[in-house]
Coordinates of C-alpha atoms in Angstrom, one line a residue:
M1 CA 168.1 130.0 49.9
E2 CA 169.7 127.5 52.3
S3 CA 169.2 123.8 51.9
F4 CA 169.2 121.4 54.8
E5 CA 170.0 117.9 53.6
V6 CA 168.2 114.9 55.1
K7 CA 168.7 111.5 53.5
T8 CA 165.4 109.8 52.7
P9 CA 164.2 107.5 49.9
T10 CA 163.4 109.5 46.8
G11 CA 159.9 108.3 46.3
D12 CA 157.8 107.0 43.5
P13 CA 159.4 107.3 40.0
E14 CA 156.0 106.7 38.4
H15 CA 154.8 110.2 39.3
P16 CA 157.6 112.6 38.3
K17 CA 155.1 115.2 37.0
D18 CA 153.6 115.7 40.4
F19 CA 156.6 117.8 41.6
K20 CA 158.6 120.6 40.1
T21 CA 161.9 119.1 41.4
A22 CA 162.8 115.8 43.0
G23 CA 164.4 115.7 46.4
S24 CA 164.7 119.4 47.3
T25 CA 161.5 121.4 48.0
T26 CA 160.1 124.2 50.2
F27 CA 158.0 123.4 53.2
D28 CA 154.8 124.7 51.6
D29 CA 155.4 122.7 48.4
A30 CA 156.1 119.6 50.6
L31 CA 152.7 120.0 52.2
S32 CA 151.1 120.5 48.8
M33 CA 152.3 117.1 47.8
I34 CA 150.2 115.5 50.5
E35 CA 146.7 114.5 49.6
F36 CA 144.1 116.2 51.8
G37 CA 142.7 113.4 53.9
K38 CA 142.3 111.7 57.2
I39 CA 144.9 113.5 59.2
N40 CA 143.7 116.9 58.1
Y41 CA 140.2 116.0 59.2
V42 CA 141.3 114.7 62.5
L43 CA 143.3 117.8 63.1
I44 CA 140.4 120.0 62.2
I45 CA 138.1 118.0 64.5
I46 CA 140.5 118.1 67.5
A47 CA 141.1 121.8 66.9
G48 CA 137.4 122.5 66.8
T49 CA 136.9 120.5 70.0
I50 CA 139.6 122.5 71.8
L51 CA 137.9 125.7 70.7
T52 CA 134.6 124.3 72.0
A53 CA 136.3 123.5 75.3
F54 CA 137.4 127.1 75.6
L55 CA 133.8 128.3 75.0
L56 CA 132.4 125.9 77.5
E57 CA 135.0 126.9 80.1
T58 CA 134.5 130.6 79.7
L59 CA 130.8 131.0 78.7
G60 CA 129.3 128.1 80.7
I61 CA 129.5 130.3 83.7
S62 CA 126.7 132.4 82.2
Y63 CA 124.3 129.6 83.0
V64 CA 125.7 129.1 86.4
I65 CA 125.2 132.8 87.5
A66 CA 121.6 132.5 86.4
V67 CA 120.8 129.6 88.8
A68 CA 123.5 129.7 91.5
E69 CA 122.4 133.1 93.0
C70 CA 121.2 131.5 96.2
D71 CA 124.0 129.1 96.8
L72 CA 126.7 131.7 96.2
H73 CA 124.8 134.7 97.4
L74 CA 125.6 136.7 94.2
S75 CA 124.7 140.3 93.6
T76 CA 124.5 141.7 90.0
K77 CA 128.0 143.2 90.4
E78 CA 129.4 139.9 91.6
K79 CA 127.8 138.1 88.7
G80 CA 129.7 140.5 86.4
V81 CA 133.0 139.8 88.2
L82 CA 132.4 136.0 88.1
S83 CA 131.6 136.2 84.4
A84 CA 134.8 138.1 83.7
V85 CA 137.3 136.5 86.0
G86 CA 138.0 133.6 83.6
F87 CA 138.9 136.1 80.9
V88 CA 141.2 137.8 83.4
G89 CA 143.1 134.5 83.8
V90 CA 143.3 134.3 80.0
I91 CA 144.7 137.8 79.7
V92 CA 147.3 137.3 82.4
S93 CA 148.6 134.1 80.8
S94 CA 148.3 134.9 77.1
H95 CA 151.7 136.3 76.7
L96 CA 153.3 133.5 78.6
W97 CA 151.7 130.8 76.5
G98 CA 152.5 132.6 73.3
F99 CA 156.1 132.7 74.2
L100 CA 156.3 129.1 75.3
A101 CA 154.4 127.9 72.2
D102 CA 156.9 129.8 69.9
T103 CA 160.0 128.5 71.8
M104 CA 159.1 125.1 73.3
G105 CA 156.4 123.8 70.9
R106 CA 152.7 124.0 70.2
R107 CA 151.8 120.6 71.4
K108 CA 153.9 120.8 74.5
V109 CA 151.7 123.8 75.6
I110 CA 148.3 122.7 74.4
A111 CA 148.0 119.2 76.0
P112 CA 149.2 119.9 79.5
T113 CA 147.2 123.1 79.8
L114 CA 144.0 121.3 78.8
C115 CA 144.6 118.8 81.7
L116 CA 145.3 121.6 84.2
T117 CA 142.1 123.4 83.0
F118 CA 140.0 120.3 83.8
I119 CA 141.5 120.0 87.3
A120 CA 140.8 123.7 88.0
T121 CA 137.2 123.6 86.7
T122 CA 136.5 120.4 88.7
L123 CA 137.7 122.1 91.9
S124 CA 135.5 125.1 91.1
S125 CA 132.5 122.9 91.2
F126 CA 133.0 122.4 94.9
A127 CA 133.3 126.1 95.7
T128 CA 130.9 127.4 98.4
H129 CA 131.8 131.1 98.5
F130 CA 132.2 133.8 95.9
W131 CA 135.9 134.2 96.5
S132 CA 136.7 130.5 96.1
I133 CA 134.8 130.0 92.9
R134 CA 136.3 133.2 91.6
L135 CA 139.8 131.8 92.3
F136 CA 139.3 128.5 90.6
R137 CA 137.5 130.1 87.6
F138 CA 140.6 132.4 87.3
L139 CA 142.9 129.4 87.2
A140 CA 140.7 127.6 84.7
G141 CA 140.9 130.7 82.4
F142 CA 144.7 130.9 83.1
F143 CA 145.3 127.4 81.8
V144 CA 142.7 127.2 79.0
S145 CA 144.4 130.2 77.4
G146 CA 147.4 128.1 76.5
S147 CA 145.3 125.8 74.3
S148 CA 142.8 128.2 72.8
A149 CA 145.2 130.5 71.1
T150 CA 148.0 128.1 70.3
I151 CA 145.7 125.7 68.5
Y152 CA 145.3 128.1 65.6
A153 CA 149.1 128.1 64.9
Y154 CA 149.2 124.3 65.5
L155 CA 146.4 123.6 63.0
G156 CA 147.6 126.1 60.4
E157 CA 151.1 124.7 60.3
F158 CA 149.9 121.3 59.1
H159 CA 148.4 123.0 56.0
N160 CA 149.8 124.8 53.0
D161 CA 148.9 128.4 52.2
R162 CA 146.0 127.4 50.0
N163 CA 144.2 125.3 52.6
R164 CA 145.2 127.1 55.8
S165 CA 142.3 129.5 56.0
R166 CA 139.8 126.8 55.1
A167 CA 141.2 124.4 57.7
I168 CA 140.8 127.1 60.4
M169 CA 137.2 127.8 59.3
G170 CA 136.6 124.0 59.3
A171 CA 137.7 123.9 62.9
S172 CA 135.4 126.9 63.5
F173 CA 132.5 124.8 62.0
I174 CA 133.3 122.0 64.4
F175 CA 133.4 124.7 67.1
G176 CA 130.0 125.9 66.0
I177 CA 128.6 122.4 66.2
G178 CA 130.3 122.0 69.6
C179 CA 128.6 125.2 70.7
L180 CA 125.3 123.3 70.6
L181 CA 126.6 121.4 73.6
L182 CA 126.4 124.5 75.8
P183 CA 122.6 124.9 75.9
G184 CA 122.2 121.1 75.5
I185 CA 124.4 120.3 78.5
A186 CA 122.8 123.1 80.5
F187 CA 119.3 121.8 79.8
A188 CA 120.2 118.2 80.5
V189 CA 122.1 118.9 83.7
I190 CA 121.0 122.1 85.3
N191 CA 117.2 121.6 84.9
Q192 CA 117.2 118.7 87.3
E193 CA 116.0 118.7 90.9
W194 CA 118.5 116.7 93.0
E195 CA 121.1 117.5 95.5
L196 CA 123.9 115.6 97.2
I197 CA 125.2 116.7 100.6
I198 CA 128.9 116.4 101.1
P199 CA 129.3 117.0 104.9
F200 CA 133.1 117.0 105.1
L201 CA 133.3 119.7 102.5
D202 CA 130.2 121.5 103.7
V203 CA 128.9 121.4 100.1
I204 CA 125.4 120.8 98.8
Y205 CA 126.3 119.4 95.3
R206 CA 123.5 120.6 93.0
P207 CA 123.2 120.2 89.2
W208 CA 124.9 123.5 88.3
R209 CA 128.1 122.1 90.0
L210 CA 128.0 119.0 87.9
F211 CA 127.4 121.2 84.8
L212 CA 130.9 122.8 85.4
V213 CA 132.6 119.4 85.4
V214 CA 130.8 118.2 82.2
C215 CA 131.8 121.5 80.5
G216 CA 135.5 120.5 81.2
L217 CA 135.3 117.1 79.6
P218 CA 135.8 118.1 75.9
G219 CA 139.2 119.7 76.9
L220 CA 140.3 116.5 78.7
V221 CA 139.3 114.3 75.8
S222 CA 141.2 116.6 73.4
A223 CA 144.3 116.5 75.6
V224 CA 144.3 112.7 75.4
A225 CA 143.8 112.7 71.6
L226 CA 146.8 115.1 71.2
W227 CA 149.2 112.5 72.6
W228 CA 148.7 110.5 69.4
L229 CA 149.6 113.4 67.2
P230 CA 153.1 114.9 66.4
E231 CA 154.4 118.3 66.9
S232 CA 153.8 120.9 64.2
P233 CA 156.1 120.1 61.3
K234 CA 156.8 123.8 60.7
F235 CA 157.9 124.2 64.3
E236 CA 160.1 121.1 64.1
L237 CA 161.7 122.6 61.0
H238 CA 162.4 125.8 62.8
Q239 CA 163.9 123.9 65.7
G240 CA 166.4 122.3 63.4
K241 CA 164.8 118.9 63.5
F242 CA 164.8 118.5 59.7
Q243 CA 164.7 114.8 59.6
Q244 CA 161.7 114.8 62.0
T245 CA 160.0 117.4 59.8
I246 CA 160.3 115.2 56.8
H247 CA 159.2 112.2 58.9
T248 CA 156.0 114.0 60.0
I249 CA 155.3 114.9 56.3
Q250 CA 155.8 111.4 55.2
W251 CA 153.6 110.1 58.1
M252 CA 150.8 112.5 57.0
H253 CA 151.2 111.3 53.4
R254 CA 151.1 107.6 54.4
I255 CA 148.0 108.0 56.6
N256 CA 146.1 110.1 54.0
S257 CA 147.1 108.0 50.9
G258 CA 147.2 104.5 52.5
K259 CA 150.0 102.4 54.0
K260 CA 151.1 101.1 50.6
A261 CA 151.6 104.6 49.2
A262 CA 155.1 105.3 47.9
R263 CA 157.2 107.7 50.0
L264 CA 157.3 111.3 48.8
P265 CA 160.5 112.2 46.9
I266 CA 161.8 114.6 49.5
S267 CA 165.4 114.6 50.6
S268 CA 165.8 118.1 51.8
I269 CA 163.7 121.2 52.9
V270 CA 164.7 124.5 51.4
A271 CA 164.6 127.2 54.1
D272 CA 163.1 130.6 53.4
E273 CA 164.1 133.9 55.1
A274 CA 161.7 133.3 58.0
D275 CA 163.2 129.9 58.7
K276 CA 166.7 131.4 58.9
Q277 CA 165.6 134.1 61.3
F278 CA 163.9 131.5 63.5
E279 CA 167.0 129.4 63.5
E280 CA 169.0 132.3 64.7
R281 CA 166.5 133.0 67.5
R282 CA 166.6 129.4 68.5
A283 CA 170.3 129.5 68.8
V284 CA 170.1 132.6 71.1
L285 CA 167.4 130.9 73.2
S286 CA 169.5 127.7 73.7
S287 CA 172.5 129.8 74.9
S288 CA 170.5 132.1 77.2
K289 CA 170.3 131.5 80.9
G290 CA 168.7 133.3 83.8
F291 CA 165.5 135.3 84.4
R292 CA 166.8 138.5 82.9
A293 CA 167.9 136.7 79.7
T294 CA 164.6 135.0 79.4
M295 CA 162.7 138.2 79.8
R296 CA 164.8 139.7 77.1
L297 CA 163.9 136.9 74.8
V298 CA 160.2 137.4 75.6
W299 CA 160.6 141.1 74.7
D300 CA 162.4 140.2 71.5
Q301 CA 159.6 137.8 70.6
T302 CA 156.9 140.4 71.2
A303 CA 158.5 143.7 70.1
P304 CA 158.5 142.8 66.3
L305 CA 154.7 142.6 66.4
F306 CA 154.5 146.4 67.1
K307 CA 157.2 147.5 64.7
K308 CA 157.2 147.9 60.9
P309 CA 156.1 146.0 58.9
Y310 CA 153.6 144.5 61.4
L311 CA 152.6 147.5 63.5
K312 CA 149.6 148.5 61.4
I313 CA 148.0 145.0 61.2
S314 CA 148.9 144.3 64.9
M315 CA 147.0 147.3 66.1
I316 CA 144.0 146.6 63.9
V317 CA 143.6 142.9 64.7
C318 CA 144.0 143.6 68.4
F319 CA 141.1 146.1 68.3
L320 CA 139.0 143.8 66.1
H321 CA 139.4 141.0 68.6
F322 CA 138.6 143.5 71.4
G323 CA 135.3 144.5 69.8
T324 CA 134.4 140.9 68.9
Y325 CA 134.9 139.5 72.4
F326 CA 133.4 142.6 74.1
T327 CA 130.2 141.7 72.4
S328 CA 130.2 138.0 71.7
H329 CA 131.6 137.0 75.1
G330 CA 131.1 140.0 77.4
M331 CA 127.5 140.6 76.4
Y332 CA 126.7 136.9 76.3
M333 CA 127.5 136.4 79.9
F334 CA 124.1 137.8 80.9
F335 CA 122.4 136.4 77.8
P336 CA 120.6 133.3 79.5
E337 CA 119.5 135.4 82.5
I338 CA 118.1 138.3 80.4
L339 CA 116.6 136.0 77.9
N340 CA 114.9 134.1 80.6
K341 CA 113.4 137.3 82.0
M342 CA 112.2 138.3 78.5
V343 CA 110.6 134.8 77.9
E344 CA 108.8 135.1 81.3
T345 CA 107.6 138.6 80.5
R346 CA 106.2 137.5 77.1
A347 CA 104.6 134.4 78.6
A348 CA 102.9 136.7 81.2
G349 CA 101.2 138.5 78.3
F350 CA 103.2 141.7 78.3
N351 CA 104.0 142.4 74.7
N352 CA 104.8 146.1 74.7
V353 CA 107.9 146.4 76.9
S354 CA 111.6 147.0 76.0
L355 CA 114.4 144.7 77.0
C356 CA 115.8 147.3 79.4
S357 CA 112.4 147.8 81.0
V358 CA 112.4 144.1 81.9
V359 CA 115.9 144.5 83.3
Y360 CA 114.8 147.5 85.4
K361 CA 111.6 145.6 86.3
Q362 CA 109.6 148.6 85.1
T363 CA 106.8 146.4 84.0
P364 CA 103.2 146.7 85.2
E365 CA 102.7 146.5 88.9
T366 CA 101.1 143.0 88.8
M367 CA 104.2 141.7 87.2
V368 CA 106.6 143.3 89.5
E369 CA 104.9 141.7 92.4
S370 CA 104.9 138.3 90.6
Q371 CA 106.6 135.5 92.4
V372 CA 108.0 134.5 89.0
M373 CA 110.1 137.7 88.9
M374 CA 111.1 137.7 92.5
E375 CA 112.0 134.1 93.4
C376 CA 115.5 132.8 93.5
K377 CA 115.7 130.3 90.6
Q378 CA 117.4 127.0 90.4
T379 CA 116.2 126.3 86.9
L380 CA 115.5 128.2 83.7
D381 CA 112.5 128.3 81.4
V382 CA 112.6 125.6 78.7
T383 CA 112.1 128.3 76.0
T384 CA 115.3 130.0 77.1
Y385 CA 117.2 126.8 76.3
G386 CA 115.4 126.6 73.0
L387 CA 116.4 130.1 71.9
S388 CA 120.0 129.5 73.1
F389 CA 120.0 126.3 71.0
I390 CA 118.8 128.2 68.0
L391 CA 121.6 130.7 68.4
E392 CA 124.2 127.9 68.5
V393 CA 122.6 126.2 65.4
I394 CA 123.0 129.5 63.6
Y395 CA 126.6 129.7 64.7
A396 CA 127.3 126.2 63.4
L397 CA 125.7 126.9 60.0
G398 CA 127.3 130.3 59.8
F399 CA 130.8 128.9 60.3
A400 CA 130.1 126.2 57.7
L401 CA 129.0 128.9 55.2
I402 CA 132.1 131.1 56.0
G403 CA 134.3 128.1 55.4
V404 CA 132.8 127.5 52.0
I405 CA 132.9 131.1 50.8
I406 CA 135.9 132.6 52.5
N407 CA 138.2 131.9 49.5
K408 CA 135.6 133.1 47.1
V409 CA 134.4 136.4 48.6
G410 CA 137.5 137.2 50.7
K411 CA 138.0 137.9 54.4
L412 CA 137.1 141.6 54.1
A413 CA 133.6 141.1 52.9
I414 CA 132.8 138.7 55.7
L415 CA 134.3 140.9 58.4
V416 CA 132.4 144.0 57.2
F417 CA 129.1 142.1 56.9
V418 CA 129.3 140.6 60.4
F419 CA 130.5 143.8 62.2
L420 CA 128.0 146.0 60.4
G421 CA 125.0 143.7 60.9
C422 CA 125.7 143.0 64.6
G423 CA 126.5 146.6 65.3
I424 CA 123.2 147.8 63.9
A425 CA 121.4 145.1 66.0
G426 CA 123.0 146.4 69.2
A427 CA 122.0 150.0 68.5
L428 CA 118.4 149.0 67.9
I429 CA 117.9 146.8 71.0
A430 CA 117.5 149.6 73.5
V431 CA 114.7 151.4 71.5
L432 CA 112.4 148.6 70.5
T433 CA 109.4 147.8 72.7
V434 CA 108.6 144.3 71.3
P435 CA 110.0 141.5 73.5
L436 CA 110.3 139.0 70.7
A437 CA 112.1 141.4 68.4
S438 CA 114.5 142.4 71.3
M439 CA 115.3 138.8 71.9
W440 CA 116.2 138.2 68.3
L441 CA 118.3 141.4 68.1
Y442 CA 120.1 140.3 71.2
M443 CA 120.9 137.0 69.5
I444 CA 122.2 138.8 66.4
L445 CA 124.3 141.1 68.6
V446 CA 126.2 138.2 70.1
M447 CA 126.7 136.6 66.7
A448 CA 129.7 139.0 66.4
G449 CA 131.7 136.0 67.3
F450 CA 131.6 134.9 63.6
S451 CA 134.4 137.5 63.0
G452 CA 136.8 136.0 65.6
S453 CA 137.9 133.0 63.5
V454 CA 138.2 135.2 60.3
V455 CA 140.5 137.6 62.2
N456 CA 142.5 134.6 63.4
A457 CA 142.8 133.4 59.8
V458 CA 144.1 136.9 58.9
I459 CA 146.7 136.6 61.6
V460 CA 147.9 133.1 60.7
D461 CA 148.3 134.2 57.1
A462 CA 150.0 137.6 57.8
Y463 CA 152.7 136.6 60.3
P464 CA 155.7 134.3 59.8
T465 CA 155.9 131.0 61.8
S466 CA 158.4 132.6 64.3
L467 CA 155.8 135.2 65.4
R468 CA 152.5 133.5 64.5
A469 CA 151.6 131.9 67.9
M470 CA 152.7 135.1 69.8
A471 CA 150.6 137.2 67.4
V472 CA 147.5 135.1 67.9
C473 CA 148.0 135.1 71.7
I474 CA 148.5 138.9 71.9
A475 CA 145.5 139.6 69.7
L476 CA 143.4 137.2 71.7
M477 CA 144.7 138.8 74.9
F478 CA 143.1 142.1 73.7
G479 CA 140.0 140.1 72.8
R480 CA 139.7 138.6 76.2
L481 CA 140.3 142.1 77.7
G482 CA 137.2 143.1 75.7
G483 CA 135.3 140.2 77.2
V484 CA 136.3 141.2 80.7
L485 CA 135.3 144.8 80.2
G486 CA 132.0 143.8 78.5
A487 CA 131.0 141.5 81.3
N488 CA 131.9 143.9 84.0
M489 CA 130.2 146.8 82.2
L490 CA 127.0 144.8 82.2
G491 CA 127.5 143.9 85.9
L492 CA 128.0 147.5 86.8
M493 CA 125.6 149.3 84.5
L494 CA 122.8 146.8 83.7
D495 CA 120.6 147.8 86.6
T496 CA 121.0 151.5 86.1
H497 CA 122.1 152.3 82.5
C498 CA 120.9 149.3 80.5
E499 CA 120.5 151.2 77.2
W500 CA 124.1 152.4 77.3
T501 CA 125.5 148.9 77.5
F502 CA 123.9 147.9 74.2
E503 CA 124.6 151.2 72.4
I504 CA 128.2 151.1 73.4
S505 CA 128.6 147.6 72.1
G506 CA 126.9 148.5 68.8
L507 CA 129.1 151.5 68.3
I508 CA 132.3 149.4 68.9
L509 CA 131.2 146.9 66.3
L510 CA 130.5 149.6 63.8
L511 CA 134.0 151.0 64.3
C512 CA 135.4 147.5 63.8
A513 CA 133.6 147.4 60.4
V514 CA 135.4 150.6 59.4
L515 CA 138.8 149.4 60.5
S516 CA 138.4 146.1 58.6
F517 CA 139.0 148.1 55.4
F518 CA 142.5 148.9 56.5
I519 CA 143.7 145.3 57.0
P520 CA 146.4 144.4 54.4
N521 CA 145.8 141.4 52.1
T522 CA 142.1 140.7 52.9
K523 CA 140.6 141.7 49.6
E524 CA 142.1 138.8 47.7
C525 CA 139.5 136.0 47.2
E526 CA 142.1 133.2 47.1
T527 CA 145.6 133.1 48.5
K528 CA 148.2 131.5 46.3
K529 CA 151.2 132.2 48.5
E530 CA 151.9 133.5 52.0
P531 CA 150.8 137.1 52.2
K532 CA 153.4 139.8 52.9
V533 CA 152.6 142.7 55.1
P534 CA 153.5 145.9 53.4
E535 CA 155.5 148.5 55.2

């Protein structure tokens, strides 16, 4: 073990029993000395808000394609492309942001990308053609990727091993509450009947355009809030900023315990093996110049994830994220539109039709000819917003429950329960002929998103700090690829092979349930120390 000396006051002599040794300590033990308090809650709230911003940016378009069909002249195929193009931006940039976050800093990536995301999404609200809104939604996805993946590493590195998973699930709970904003904002903004003509841009500014801008506000607010917070102390330690690391820890202690609290008796941080490896990598980075050298560093940062001892878990978590996003995001993109059709079908008195029959418009002749089914809509049925709101409430309560039980039942039990339940729901949707039951099964299917935060908690626990942000970004890159394929599959197959889309999604989730059993270190109900991935 190597000790890096930093001279600081030795702390409060009245509490010598609080620590095993005075002065020299490991990073995790130093965090354990801090009382869990205000800073932790602020970090959790900001992290949850950033995750909410990502959801609003990527899934808010699902409401737009349901009401902007006339303005943008969208076909079903183009709706699928527009639903997925944000995820394409996320996929293209995930590797870049993971590398920058692991080499430049978490906060230096998160805050600027949130600001750029807001600019891109504001510009998209003025688009008048399919190609222009597609471009700006791609850029919004490109930039929002930098914050959505990196925030897990940033939040986790302010917490010790015992509290890390619970902090991530706490952020997921805030995210769940924030998800309530999506149908709420959509109802408050989209279901209005006004328009503003902007002659010099040749734009008729309708409510759905304003909806896009409002969806970008949480990200902008989070970016402003981050300027008041420090860089991850673990990252600072790995950058050789040992005094700054201790300063950040003391700052957290002072805020959580009160301004009059005695300083912690920390004079040095003892480095573990991962710290030493990161220090060597930092030295190489500082001496590297040129594009070729930088690409070599990117490769060196990525390759360890797919070699022993991390190969097995990397392959599994990438597929689990693929299945999760394929369903929770890809299948959700047409959720408001399909749900609206189901609501109208049931309201018209047809209670013996399947979901796919409604999609095919294979309902009784009187209904096919109904103006309700044929008109180009600018608003959605109020019941559609109500059911969407119920879905988000379930998400919020579910994340809260997972945060409470994750250390008691373990990550494996949660993953298997979510994947298995949602997979069965997906398999049943296509065969039921009761509209109300089909709507609820559709809602259960897209609840596969519960597993995403649990998988991220697995990743944060399983990888060292030097690889953590990259691991999350790579896994989420595969997840967003699943979202792209899911949305495009619906766009291409929904009108002709509706049943296949739900059956494929259900089978993928059932496979994820099986693969969950092969994740190392998920059966423990409570983590005492940082898990080691077996070879």
